[in-house]
Short mmCIF file of C-alpha atoms in Angstrom, two decimals:
data_model
loop_
_atom_site.label_atom_id
_atom_site.label_comp_id
_atom_site.label_asym_id
_atom_site.label_seq_id
_atom_site.Cartn_x
_atom_site.Cartn_y
_atom_site.Cartn_z
CA MET O 1 0.00 -0.06 -0.01
CA GLU O 2 1.28 3.40 -0.99
CA ARG O 3 1.30 6.09 1.71
CA ILE O 4 -0.46 9.35 1.19
CA SER O 5 1.75 12.34 0.31
CA TRP O 6 2.38 15.08 2.91
CA HIS O 7 0.55 17.56 0.72
CA GLN O 8 -2.59 15.37 0.49
CA TYR O 9 -2.40 14.56 4.21
CA PHE O 10 -2.40 18.23 5.21
CA MET O 11 -4.89 19.23 2.66
CA ALA O 12 -7.25 16.45 3.70
CA GLN O 13 -6.96 17.83 7.20
CA SER O 14 -7.96 21.26 6.03
CA HIS O 15 -11.04 19.82 4.15
CA LEU O 16 -11.94 17.92 7.33
CA LEU O 17 -11.74 21.10 9.32
CA ALA O 18 -13.95 22.85 6.75
CA LEU O 19 -16.77 20.43 7.87
CA ARG O 20 -16.94 22.26 11.17
CA SER O 21 -17.54 25.56 9.47
CA THR O 22 -20.75 27.48 10.54
CA CYS O 23 -20.78 29.65 7.51
CA THR O 24 -23.57 28.85 4.91
CA ARG O 25 -21.91 30.66 2.00
CA LEU O 26 -18.49 28.89 1.95
CA MET O 27 -16.99 26.20 4.13
CA VAL O 28 -13.20 26.88 4.52
CA GLY O 29 -10.50 24.99 6.51
CA ALA O 30 -6.92 25.82 7.29
CA THR O 31 -3.96 23.84 8.75
CA ILE O 32 -0.67 25.41 9.92
CA VAL O 33 2.24 23.16 9.66
CA ARG O 34 5.92 23.37 10.68
CA ASP O 35 8.46 20.63 10.04
CA LYS O 36 5.74 18.27 8.79
CA ARG O 37 3.73 18.61 12.03
CA ILE O 38 0.37 20.24 12.52
CA ILE O 39 0.69 23.12 14.90
CA ALA O 40 -2.89 24.54 14.52
CA GLY O 41 -6.09 24.30 12.53
CA GLY O 42 -9.10 26.56 11.93
CA TYR O 43 -12.36 26.88 10.01
CA ASN O 44 -14.50 29.83 9.23
CA GLY O 45 -17.16 30.57 11.87
CA SER O 46 -18.46 33.02 14.42
CA ILE O 47 -16.71 34.10 17.61
CA SER O 48 -16.91 31.53 20.50
CA GLY O 49 -20.33 31.74 22.02
CA GLY O 50 -21.65 34.11 19.24
CA LYS O 51 -24.57 33.52 16.85
CA HIS O 52 -23.77 31.40 13.90
CA CYS O 53 -24.70 31.80 10.22
CA ILE O 54 -26.24 28.40 10.30
CA GLU O 55 -28.56 29.49 13.11
CA ASP O 56 -29.31 33.21 12.08
CA GLY O 57 -28.11 33.52 8.50
CA CYS O 58 -25.15 35.30 7.32
CA TYR O 59 -24.70 39.05 8.48
CA VAL O 60 -23.70 40.46 5.01
CA ILE O 61 -22.34 43.89 4.61
CA ASP O 62 -20.89 44.93 1.05
CA ASN O 63 -21.44 41.42 -0.16
CA HIS O 64 -19.22 39.91 2.65
CA CYS O 65 -20.35 38.07 5.82
CA VAL O 66 -18.97 40.03 8.75
CA ARG O 67 -20.24 37.43 11.28
CA THR O 68 -17.44 34.97 10.52
CA ILE O 69 -13.71 34.82 11.28
CA HIS O 70 -11.89 33.31 8.37
CA ALA O 71 -10.24 29.77 8.82
CA GLU O 72 -6.69 31.13 8.37
CA ILE O 73 -7.30 33.85 11.08
CA ASN O 74 -8.81 31.24 13.37
CA ALA O 75 -5.69 29.02 12.88
CA LEU O 76 -3.29 31.97 13.54
CA LEU O 77 -5.27 32.94 16.67
CA GLN O 78 -5.08 29.43 17.88
CA CYS O 79 -1.25 29.74 17.68
CA ALA O 80 -1.27 33.10 19.39
CA LYS O 81 -3.60 31.84 22.19
CA PHE O 82 -1.30 28.94 23.04
CA GLY O 83 2.08 30.71 22.36
CA VAL O 84 2.95 28.61 19.21
CA PRO O 85 5.30 30.55 16.92
CA THR O 86 4.19 30.69 13.21
CA ASP O 87 7.42 32.19 11.72
CA GLY O 88 8.65 30.02 8.87
CA ALA O 89 5.59 27.82 8.95
CA GLU O 90 3.30 26.67 6.07
CA ILE O 91 -0.46 26.85 5.75
CA TYR O 92 -2.76 24.56 3.83
CA VAL O 93 -6.14 26.12 3.01
CA THR O 94 -9.16 24.77 1.09
CA HIS O 95 -9.53 28.09 -0.80
CA PHE O 96 -7.09 30.82 -1.96
CA PRO O 97 -6.91 33.25 1.01
CA CYS O 98 -8.66 36.64 0.83
CA LEU O 99 -6.69 39.95 0.85
CA ASN O 100 -7.02 40.43 4.68
CA CYS O 101 -5.98 36.77 5.37
CA CYS O 102 -3.05 37.19 2.93
CA LYS O 103 -1.76 40.17 4.94
CA SER O 104 -2.19 38.47 8.19
CA LEU O 105 -0.31 35.38 6.93
CA ILE O 106 2.54 37.47 5.80
CA GLN O 107 2.67 39.37 9.08
CA ALA O 108 2.59 36.06 10.97
CA GLY O 109 5.76 34.93 9.07
CA ILE O 110 4.04 32.16 7.02
CA LYS O 111 6.52 31.22 4.25
CA LYS O 112 4.41 28.85 2.14
CA VAL O 113 0.66 28.81 1.25
CA PHE O 114 -0.92 25.78 -0.30
CA TYR O 115 -4.46 26.06 -1.39
CA ALA O 116 -6.96 23.65 -3.02
CA SER O 117 -9.38 25.79 -4.97
CA ASP O 118 -9.27 29.17 -6.53
CA TYR O 119 -11.63 31.59 -4.88
CA LYS O 120 -11.68 35.22 -5.92
CA ASN O 121 -7.87 35.29 -6.10
CA HIS O 122 -7.23 38.87 -5.43
CA GLU O 123 -4.47 40.31 -7.72
CA TYR O 124 -3.07 42.48 -4.90
CA ALA O 125 -2.91 39.40 -2.59
CA ILE O 126 -0.86 37.63 -5.26
CA GLU O 127 1.42 40.74 -5.54
CA LEU O 128 1.83 40.92 -1.77
CA PHE O 129 2.72 37.28 -1.52
CA GLU O 130 5.40 37.63 -4.16
CA ALA O 131 6.81 40.81 -2.58
CA ALA O 132 6.95 39.05 0.82
CA GLY O 133 8.65 36.05 -0.67
CA VAL O 134 5.78 33.68 0.18
CA ASP O 135 5.54 30.68 -1.95
CA VAL O 136 1.97 30.02 -3.11
CA GLU O 137 1.03 26.67 -4.72
CA GLN O 138 -2.27 25.14 -5.64
CA VAL O 139 -2.55 21.47 -4.29
CA GLU O 140 -5.98 20.03 -4.99
CA LEU O 141 -7.20 17.26 -2.72
CA GLU O 142 -7.24 14.10 -4.51
CA GLU O 143 -10.40 12.67 -2.88
CA MET O 144 -10.09 9.23 -4.42
CA ILE O 145 -6.94 8.50 -2.25
CA LEU O 146 -9.00 8.92 0.89
CA ASP O 147 -11.18 5.99 -0.18
CA ARG O 148 -9.52 2.64 0.34
CA ASN O 149 -11.93 1.11 -2.11
CA SER O 150 -11.81 3.58 -4.87
CA GLU O 151 -10.16 1.34 -7.34
CA GLU O 152 -12.76 -1.39 -6.82
CA LYS O 153 -15.59 1.18 -7.06
CA LEU O 154 -14.25 2.51 -10.34
CA LYS O 155 -13.87 -0.94 -11.79
CA PHE O 156 -17.37 -1.90 -10.62
CA THR O 157 -18.78 1.13 -12.23
CA ALA O 158 -16.97 0.55 -15.46
CA ASP O 159 -18.12 -3.00 -15.54
CA ILE O 160 -21.69 -1.98 -15.11
CA LEU O 161 -21.45 0.57 -17.81
CA ASN O 162 -19.82 -1.94 -20.24
CA ARG O 163 -22.45 -4.50 -19.47
CA LEU O 164 -25.24 -1.92 -20.14
CA GLU O 165 -23.60 -1.14 -23.44
CA GLN O 166 -23.41 -4.95 -24.25
CA LEU O 167 -27.09 -5.22 -23.47
CA GLY O 168 -27.91 -2.51 -26.06
CA LEU O 169 -28.71 0.50 -23.83
CA PRO O 170 -29.16 3.43 -26.36
CA SER O 171 -26.01 5.44 -26.66
CA ASP O 172 -27.62 8.74 -25.45
CA GLU O 173 -28.78 7.11 -22.18
CA LEU O 174 -25.38 5.38 -21.80
CA GLN O 175 -23.57 8.66 -22.18
CA LYS O 176 -25.70 10.34 -19.57
CA LEU O 177 -24.79 7.57 -17.12
CA LYS O 178 -21.16 7.90 -17.97
CA GLU O 179 -21.38 11.65 -17.30
CA VAL O 180 -23.06 10.97 -13.89
CA ALA O 181 -20.42 8.45 -12.89
CA ASN O 182 -17.58 10.78 -14.07
CA ASN O 183 -19.02 13.67 -11.96
CA LEU O 184 -19.28 11.34 -8.85
CA TYR O 185 -15.68 10.37 -9.02
CA THR O 186 -14.26 13.82 -9.94
CA SER O 187 -16.39 16.34 -8.04
CA ASN O 188 -14.93 18.25 -5.19
#
C-alpha cells in the first residue's frame, strides 16, 4: 500500500476542518504546519459563544459576511492563544486566501501557502505574497486517495457501464450515465 503524500495529508486535514464551518456561504478549513507537524487548525465561523450563520443566517455587508472569522485567522489565533510561533511555517487552506488573510499570513511569518481551490484570487494578494517571498502553490485534494476502495468502485462502475452497453442500452442514455459516474468520481 502506498502512503498518502504530505501535501494530500495536510490538505485532507484542512477539508476535514472545513466540515466544522458554521458559514452557509462557503466552508473553509486551514491547517498550519511546521516541520511536517500540524501546529494549528481553523475553520470559518463566528466568535466563540456568538450567533452562527447556520442559526441566524449570514450577516452580509458589502457582499461579505461580517459574522465569521476566516479559517486562516482562526488558525493563527489558535497559535497566538497557546504561544505557538508561526514564523517560517506553512499553511494549507481549502480556498485561496482573501486579501486580509493574505496580509495576516505574511505578518505572521508564514512562508508557504498551499490552497486547493481558486476563490476570488485577488491580484493584490498575489502581488503581496510575491513581494514578501511567500511561496503560493495550488494543491488540489485528490479525494479518491482517501477512499480505500476507490479502485474497486471505479472498476465496478466501469463493468456495469460496459455491461449496459453490451445489453444494447441506447447510446444517449449510456452517455448520460457515464457523465453522472464521471461527476461522482471527480467532483470536489
